[in-house]
PDB file of C-alpha atoms in Angstrom:
ATOM      1  CA  MET A 170      83.363 -61.769 -61.633  1.00  0.00           C
ATOM      2  CA  ASP A 171      83.843 -62.094 -57.905  1.00  0.00           C
ATOM      3  CA  VAL A 172      87.109 -60.880 -56.368  1.00  0.00           C
ATOM      4  CA  THR A 173      88.365 -61.740 -52.931  1.00  0.00           C
ATOM      5  CA  THR A 174      90.143 -59.133 -51.159  1.00  0.00           C
ATOM      6  CA  TRP A 175      92.377 -59.871 -48.150  1.00  0.00           C
ATOM      7  CA  TYR A 176      93.400 -57.345 -45.449  1.00  0.00           C
ATOM      8  CA  LEU A 177      96.616 -58.127 -43.645  1.00  0.00           C
ATOM      9  CA  GLU A 178      98.550 -56.489 -40.691  1.00  0.00           C
ATOM     10  CA  GLN A 179     101.266 -56.464 -38.209  1.00  0.00           C
ATOM     11  CA  THR A 180     100.821 -54.916 -34.975  1.00  0.00           C
ATOM     12  CA  SER A 181     104.489 -54.922 -33.774  1.00  0.00           C
ATOM     13  CA  PRO A 182     107.904 -54.527 -35.502  1.00  0.00           C
ATOM     14  CA  ALA A 183     108.724 -57.915 -34.076  1.00  0.00           C
ATOM     15  CA  ASP A 184     106.020 -59.453 -36.472  1.00  0.00           C
ATOM     16  CA  LEU A 185     108.504 -58.585 -39.384  1.00  0.00           C
ATOM     17  CA  LEU A 186     110.125 -61.665 -40.648  1.00  0.00           C
ATOM     18  CA  PRO A 187     113.404 -61.587 -42.660  1.00  0.00           C
ATOM     19  CA  ALA A 188     113.663 -62.640 -46.458  1.00  0.00           C
ATOM     20  CA  LYS A 189     116.387 -64.409 -48.411  1.00  0.00           C
ATOM     21  CA  PRO A 190     118.788 -62.112 -50.103  1.00  0.00           C
ATOM     22  CA  PRO A 191     117.450 -61.789 -53.517  1.00  0.00           C
ATOM     23  CA  ARG A 192     118.759 -63.531 -56.421  1.00  0.00           C
ATOM     24  CA  LEU A 193     118.593 -60.509 -58.714  1.00  0.00           C
ATOM     25  CA  PRO A 194     120.798 -58.083 -56.661  1.00  0.00           C
ATOM     26  CA  VAL A 195     118.971 -54.751 -55.872  1.00  0.00           C
ATOM     27  CA  GLU A 196     119.554 -51.512 -54.011  1.00  0.00           C
ATOM     28  CA  ILE A 197     116.530 -50.158 -52.139  1.00  0.00           C
ATOM     29  CA  VAL A 198     116.331 -46.462 -51.789  1.00  0.00           C
ATOM     30  CA  ARG A 199     113.801 -44.056 -50.863  1.00  0.00           C
ATOM     31  CA  ALA A 200     112.661 -41.791 -53.510  1.00  0.00           C
ATOM     32  CA  GLU A 201     112.913 -38.391 -51.640  1.00  0.00           C
ATOM     33  CA  VAL A 202     112.315 -35.772 -54.293  1.00  0.00           C
ATOM     34  CA  VAL A 203     108.511 -35.447 -55.092  1.00  0.00           C
ATOM     35  CA  SER A 204     108.169 -36.338 -58.670  1.00  0.00           C
ATOM     36  CA  PRO A 205     104.595 -37.247 -60.042  1.00  0.00           C
ATOM     37  CA  GLU A 206     106.143 -38.319 -63.182  1.00  0.00           C
ATOM     38  CA  PHE A 207     108.151 -40.986 -61.501  1.00  0.00           C
ATOM     39  CA  SER A 208     105.420 -42.050 -59.283  1.00  0.00           C
ATOM     40  CA  ARG A 209     102.943 -42.263 -62.149  1.00  0.00           C
ATOM     41  CA  PHE A 210     105.714 -44.488 -63.949  1.00  0.00           C
ATOM     42  CA  LEU A 211     105.876 -46.817 -61.225  1.00  0.00           C
ATOM     43  CA  TYR A 212     102.228 -47.192 -60.517  1.00  0.00           C
ATOM     44  CA  ALA A 213     101.501 -47.780 -64.340  1.00  0.00           C
ATOM     45  CA  SER A 214     104.387 -50.007 -64.934  1.00  0.00           C
ATOM     46  CA  VAL A 215     103.851 -52.100 -61.965  1.00  0.00           C
ATOM     47  CA  GLY A 216     100.226 -52.115 -61.754  1.00  0.00           C
ATOM     48  CA  GLY A 217      99.222 -52.245 -65.471  1.00  0.00           C
ATOM     49  CA  ASP A 218      98.875 -56.036 -65.599  1.00  0.00           C
ATOM     50  CA  TRP A 219      96.866 -56.170 -62.187  1.00  0.00           C
ATOM     51  CA  GLN A 220      94.004 -53.873 -62.677  1.00  0.00           C
ATOM     52  CA  TRP A 221      95.486 -50.748 -61.150  1.00  0.00           C
ATOM     53  CA  THR A 222      93.363 -48.181 -62.647  1.00  0.00           C
ATOM     54  CA  ASP A 223      92.249 -45.655 -59.911  1.00  0.00           C
ATOM     55  CA  ARG A 224      95.159 -43.358 -60.178  1.00  0.00           C
ATOM     56  CA  LEU A 225      95.385 -43.250 -63.911  1.00  0.00           C
ATOM     57  CA  SER A 226      93.169 -40.157 -64.340  1.00  0.00           C
ATOM     58  CA  TRP A 227      95.056 -38.186 -61.454  1.00  0.00           C
ATOM     59  CA  THR A 228      96.473 -34.831 -62.658  1.00  0.00           C
ATOM     60  CA  PHE A 229      99.666 -33.729 -62.064  1.00  0.00           C
ATOM     61  CA  ALA A 230      98.338 -31.276 -59.163  1.00  0.00           C
ATOM     62  CA  GLU A 231      96.669 -34.375 -57.698  1.00  0.00           C
ATOM     63  CA  TRP A 232      99.792 -36.364 -57.656  1.00  0.00           C
ATOM     64  CA  THR A 233     101.806 -33.491 -56.229  1.00  0.00           C
ATOM     65  CA  SER A 234      99.514 -32.829 -53.409  1.00  0.00           C
ATOM     66  CA  TYR A 235      99.347 -36.659 -52.574  1.00  0.00           C
ATOM     67  CA  LEU A 236     102.978 -37.108 -52.549  1.00  0.00           C
ATOM     68  CA  GLU A 237     103.823 -33.961 -50.448  1.00  0.00           C
ATOM     69  CA  ARG A 238     101.612 -35.156 -47.556  1.00  0.00           C
ATOM     70  CA  PRO A 239     103.733 -35.856 -44.368  1.00  0.00           C
ATOM     71  CA  GLY A 240     104.143 -39.635 -44.111  1.00  0.00           C
ATOM     72  CA  VAL A 241     103.681 -40.652 -47.771  1.00  0.00           C
ATOM     73  CA  GLU A 242     106.948 -42.508 -48.813  1.00  0.00           C
ATOM     74  CA  THR A 243     108.112 -44.400 -51.955  1.00  0.00           C
ATOM     75  CA  TRP A 244     111.009 -46.899 -51.605  1.00  0.00           C
ATOM     76  CA  VAL A 245     112.231 -48.234 -54.885  1.00  0.00           C
ATOM     77  CA  ALA A 246     114.431 -51.274 -55.594  1.00  0.00           C
ATOM     78  CA  TRP A 247     116.867 -50.713 -58.417  1.00  0.00           C
ATOM     79  CA  HIS A 248     118.764 -53.285 -60.276  1.00  0.00           C
ATOM     80  CA  ARG A 249     121.646 -52.026 -62.595  1.00  0.00           C
ATOM     81  CA  GLY A 250     120.219 -48.473 -62.618  1.00  0.00           C
ATOM     82  CA  THR A 251     116.953 -49.739 -63.580  1.00  0.00           C
ATOM     83  CA  PRO A 252     113.590 -49.564 -61.222  1.00  0.00           C
ATOM     84  CA  ALA A 253     112.611 -53.233 -60.310  1.00  0.00           C
ATOM     85  CA  GLY A 254     109.638 -52.333 -58.007  1.00  0.00           C
ATOM     86  CA  TYR A 255     108.548 -50.161 -55.343  1.00  0.00           C
ATOM     87  CA  ALA A 256     106.663 -49.988 -51.920  1.00  0.00           C
ATOM     88  CA  GLU A 257     104.431 -46.751 -51.183  1.00  0.00           C
ATOM     89  CA  PHE A 258     103.234 -46.020 -47.986  1.00  0.00           C
ATOM     90  CA  ASP A 259     100.903 -43.592 -46.288  1.00  0.00           C
ATOM     91  CA  THR A 260      99.609 -42.764 -42.815  1.00  0.00           C
ATOM     92  CA  SER A 261      96.499 -41.483 -41.385  1.00  0.00           C
ATOM     93  CA  GLY A 262      98.420 -39.748 -38.738  1.00  0.00           C
ATOM     94  CA  ASP A 263      97.343 -41.870 -35.847  1.00  0.00           C
ATOM     95  CA  GLY A 264      99.968 -44.491 -35.875  1.00  0.00           C
ATOM     96  CA  GLN A 265      98.364 -46.505 -38.596  1.00  0.00           C
ATOM     97  CA  VAL A 266     100.657 -46.749 -41.784  1.00  0.00           C
ATOM     98  CA  GLU A 267      99.142 -48.422 -44.923  1.00  0.00           C
ATOM     99  CA  ILE A 268     101.249 -49.965 -47.531  1.00  0.00           C
ATOM    100  CA  ALA A 269      99.163 -48.456 -50.215  1.00  0.00           C
ATOM    101  CA  TYR A 270     101.077 -49.937 -53.213  1.00  0.00           C
ATOM    102  CA  PHE A 271     103.687 -52.651 -53.705  1.00  0.00           C
ATOM    103  CA  GLY A 272     104.827 -54.561 -56.553  1.00  0.00           C
ATOM    104  CA  LEU A 273     107.449 -55.557 -59.306  1.00  0.00           C
ATOM    105  CA  LEU A 274     108.066 -54.697 -62.769  1.00  0.00           C
ATOM    106  CA  PRO A 275     107.639 -57.856 -64.715  1.00  0.00           C
ATOM    107  CA  TYR A 276     111.466 -58.476 -65.374  1.00  0.00           C
ATOM    108  CA  ALA A 277     112.193 -58.652 -61.724  1.00  0.00           C
ATOM    109  CA  MET A 278     109.529 -61.188 -60.895  1.00  0.00           C
ATOM    110  CA  GLY A 279     110.855 -64.482 -59.698  1.00  0.00           C
ATOM    111  CA  GLY A 280     114.280 -63.124 -58.601  1.00  0.00           C
ATOM    112  CA  GLY A 281     113.642 -62.846 -54.998  1.00  0.00           C
ATOM    113  CA  VAL A 282     113.121 -59.055 -55.181  1.00  0.00           C
ATOM    114  CA  GLY A 283     109.697 -58.930 -53.671  1.00  0.00           C
ATOM    115  CA  GLY A 284     110.703 -60.549 -50.376  1.00  0.00           C
ATOM    116  CA  ALA A 285     113.613 -58.196 -49.905  1.00  0.00           C
ATOM    117  CA  LEU A 286     111.596 -54.967 -51.086  1.00  0.00           C
ATOM    118  CA  LEU A 287     108.710 -55.919 -48.696  1.00  0.00           C
ATOM    119  CA  HIS A 288     111.200 -56.431 -45.788  1.00  0.00           C
ATOM    120  CA  ALA A 289     112.952 -53.072 -46.221  1.00  0.00           C
ATOM    121  CA  GLY A 290     109.827 -51.178 -47.115  1.00  0.00           C
ATOM    122  CA  THR A 291     107.833 -52.473 -43.907  1.00  0.00           C
ATOM    123  CA  ALA A 292     110.711 -51.883 -41.615  1.00  0.00           C
ATOM    124  CA  ARG A 293     110.762 -48.167 -42.929  1.00  0.00           C
ATOM    125  CA  ALA A 294     106.925 -48.168 -42.391  1.00  0.00           C
ATOM    126  CA  TRP A 295     107.795 -49.166 -38.593  1.00  0.00           C
ATOM    127  CA  ASP A 296     110.472 -46.260 -38.412  1.00  0.00           C
ATOM    128  CA  LEU A 297     108.139 -43.590 -40.360  1.00  0.00           C
ATOM    129  CA  ALA A 298     108.063 -41.239 -37.086  1.00  0.00           C
ATOM    130  CA  SER A 299     111.846 -40.874 -37.179  1.00  0.00           C
ATOM    131  CA  ARG A 300     111.681 -39.271 -40.699  1.00  0.00           C
ATOM    132  CA  HIS A 301     108.471 -37.251 -40.040  1.00  0.00           C
ATOM    133  CA  PRO A 302     108.401 -35.423 -36.546  1.00  0.00           C
ATOM    134  CA  SER A 303     104.819 -34.378 -37.269  1.00  0.00           C
ATOM    135  CA  VAL A 304     103.723 -38.193 -37.683  1.00  0.00           C
ATOM    136  CA  ALA A 305     102.826 -40.383 -34.591  1.00  0.00           C
ATOM    137  CA  GLU A 306     104.823 -43.544 -33.647  1.00  0.00           C
ATOM    138  CA  THR A 307     103.645 -46.326 -35.937  1.00  0.00           C
ATOM    139  CA  THR A 308     101.574 -48.923 -34.101  1.00  0.00           C
ATOM    140  CA  ARG A 309     100.154 -50.865 -36.837  1.00  0.00           C
ATOM    141  CA  VAL A 310     101.193 -51.499 -40.579  1.00  0.00           C
ATOM    142  CA  TRP A 311      98.613 -52.904 -42.810  1.00  0.00           C
ATOM    143  CA  LEU A 312      97.813 -53.522 -46.557  1.00  0.00           C
ATOM    144  CA  HIS A 313      95.473 -55.194 -48.616  1.00  0.00           C
ATOM    145  CA  THR A 314      95.522 -57.345 -51.803  1.00  0.00           C
ATOM    146  CA  CYS A 315      93.222 -59.188 -53.836  1.00  0.00           C
ATOM    147  CA  SER A 316      92.653 -62.303 -56.196  1.00  0.00           C
ATOM    148  CA  LEU A 317      93.446 -59.822 -59.102  1.00  0.00           C
ATOM    149  CA  ASP A 318      97.031 -59.260 -57.727  1.00  0.00           C
ATOM    150  CA  GLY A 319     100.045 -61.238 -58.676  1.00  0.00           C
ATOM    151  CA  PRO A 320      99.942 -64.800 -57.796  1.00  0.00           C
ATOM    152  CA  ALA A 321     102.707 -64.613 -55.176  1.00  0.00           C
ATOM    153  CA  ALA A 322     101.505 -61.496 -53.447  1.00  0.00           C
ATOM    154  CA  LEU A 323      99.414 -62.855 -50.612  1.00  0.00           C
ATOM    155  CA  ALA A 324     102.193 -65.607 -49.849  1.00  0.00           C
ATOM    156  CA  ASN A 325     104.799 -62.778 -49.852  1.00  0.00           C
ATOM    157  CA  TYR A 326     102.972 -60.831 -47.306  1.00  0.00           C
ATOM    158  CA  GLN A 327     102.304 -63.806 -45.141  1.00  0.00           C
ATOM    159  CA  ALA A 328     105.775 -64.881 -45.242  1.00  0.00           C
ATOM    160  CA  ARG A 329     107.047 -61.463 -44.100  1.00  0.00           C
ATOM    161  CA  GLY A 330     104.829 -61.755 -41.087  1.00  0.00           C
ATOM    162  CA  PHE A 331     101.515 -60.041 -41.995  1.00  0.00           C
ATOM    163  CA  ARG A 332      98.286 -61.788 -40.791  1.00  0.00           C
ATOM    164  CA  VAL A 333      95.100 -61.659 -42.467  1.00  0.00           C
ATOM    165  CA  TYR A 334      92.533 -60.088 -40.301  1.00  0.00           C
ATOM    166  CA  ASP A 335      89.702 -59.713 -42.833  1.00  0.00           C
ATOM    167  CA  GLU A 336      88.635 -61.266 -46.042  1.00  0.00           C
ATOM    168  CA  ARG A 337      85.952 -60.153 -48.392  1.00  0.00           C
ATOM    169  CA  LEU A 338      84.275 -61.312 -51.476  1.00  0.00           C
ATOM    170  CA  ASN A 339      82.977 -58.590 -53.546  1.00  0.00           C
ATOM    171  CA  GLU A 340      81.653 -57.967 -57.220  1.00  0.00           C
ATOM    172  CA  PRO A 341      83.395 -55.010 -58.890  1.00  0.00           C
ATOM    173  CA  GLY A 342      80.779 -54.629 -61.430  1.00  0.00           C
ATOM    174  CA  ASP A 343      81.881 -54.720 -64.893  1.00  0.00           C
ATOM    175  CA  LEU A 344      85.548 -55.455 -64.214  1.00  0.00           C
ATOM    176  CA  ASP A 345      87.159 -57.663 -66.809  1.00  0.00           C
ATOM    177  CA  ALA A 346      90.048 -59.692 -65.621  1.00  0.00           C
ATOM    178  CA  GLY A 347      91.107 -60.450 -69.055  1.00  0.00           C
ATOM    179  CA  THR A 348      91.597 -56.707 -69.976  1.00  0.00           C
ATOM    180  CA  THR A 349      94.401 -54.751 -68.533  1.00  0.00           C
ATOM    181  CA  PRO A 350      95.850 -51.317 -69.172  1.00  0.00           C
ATOM    182  CA  GLY A 351      99.180 -52.361 -69.399  1.00  0.00           C
ATOM    183  CA  PRO A 352     102.039 -49.693 -68.635  1.00  0.00           C
ATOM    184  CA  TRP A 353     100.426 -47.369 -71.075  1.00  0.00           C
ATOM    185  CA  PRO A 354      97.331 -47.403 -73.471  1.00  0.00           C
ATOM    186  CA  GLY A 355      97.890 -50.222 -76.270  1.00  0.00           C
ATOM    187  CA  ALA A 356     101.039 -51.573 -74.840  1.00  0.00           C
ATOM    188  CA  MET A 357      99.389 -55.162 -74.671  1.00  0.00           C
ATOM    189  CA  ARG A 358     102.348 -56.411 -72.638  1.00  0.00           C
ATOM    190  CA  GLY A 359     102.539 -60.175 -72.750  1.00  0.00           C
ATOM    191  CA  LEU A 360     100.654 -60.544 -76.121  1.00  0.00           C
ATOM    192  CA  PRO A 361     102.323 -61.104 -79.447  1.00  0.00           C
ATOM    193  CA  PRO A 362     102.940 -57.755 -81.130  1.00  0.00           C
ATOM    194  CA  GLN A 363     100.074 -56.849 -83.555  1.00  0.00           C
ATOM    195  CA  ARG A 364     100.953 -56.390 -87.320  1.00  0.00           C
ATOM    196  CA  ASN A 365      99.104 -54.278 -89.684  1.00  0.00           C
ATOM    197  CA  SER A 366      97.483 -56.298 -92.431  1.00  0.00           C
ATOM    198  CA  PRO A 367      98.973 -55.851 -95.961  1.00  0.00           C
ATOM    199  CA  ALA A 368      96.948 -53.183 -97.782  1.00  0.00           C
TER     200      ALA A 368
END
């Protein structure tokens, strides 16, 4: 199965375009405490339907080591005390900040949360050095998305001022887009519940 990957960037804070207020009210807050448990919850719950599998095998120590790196931040959108989505970014230390992961939990999709969260997260990426003295001033914010991600992902990035600078077609081997891990093994989110056959 062919998958198209788009690489997008902003090269100035002035590139960032505002979003409409979300219809689903949210508060966007940085997760300041290093918590592998919480970060894995966000990763699996948001990415389970979109083929996010590369971190599912990470150990507690691997999560901790990653989250403790200067310039790694997680910003969470909360709706009525419940996570609605998150943006995670990382920096290589040379002013390049990657929005490594971004997405919403299913219940928040269609509520305008994606635009608000992306705007807030990108603004914080441009301001990263003010919170991490050892990190260089941001000169570029970039990300990538692919045709396996949510159908509104690319349009949301472009609406916030990200420009496509590269597009690639690749073949990820035996990846089956019809099979997703869900938020936990066997969750089968979006499918009718399976009932045991009578004995």
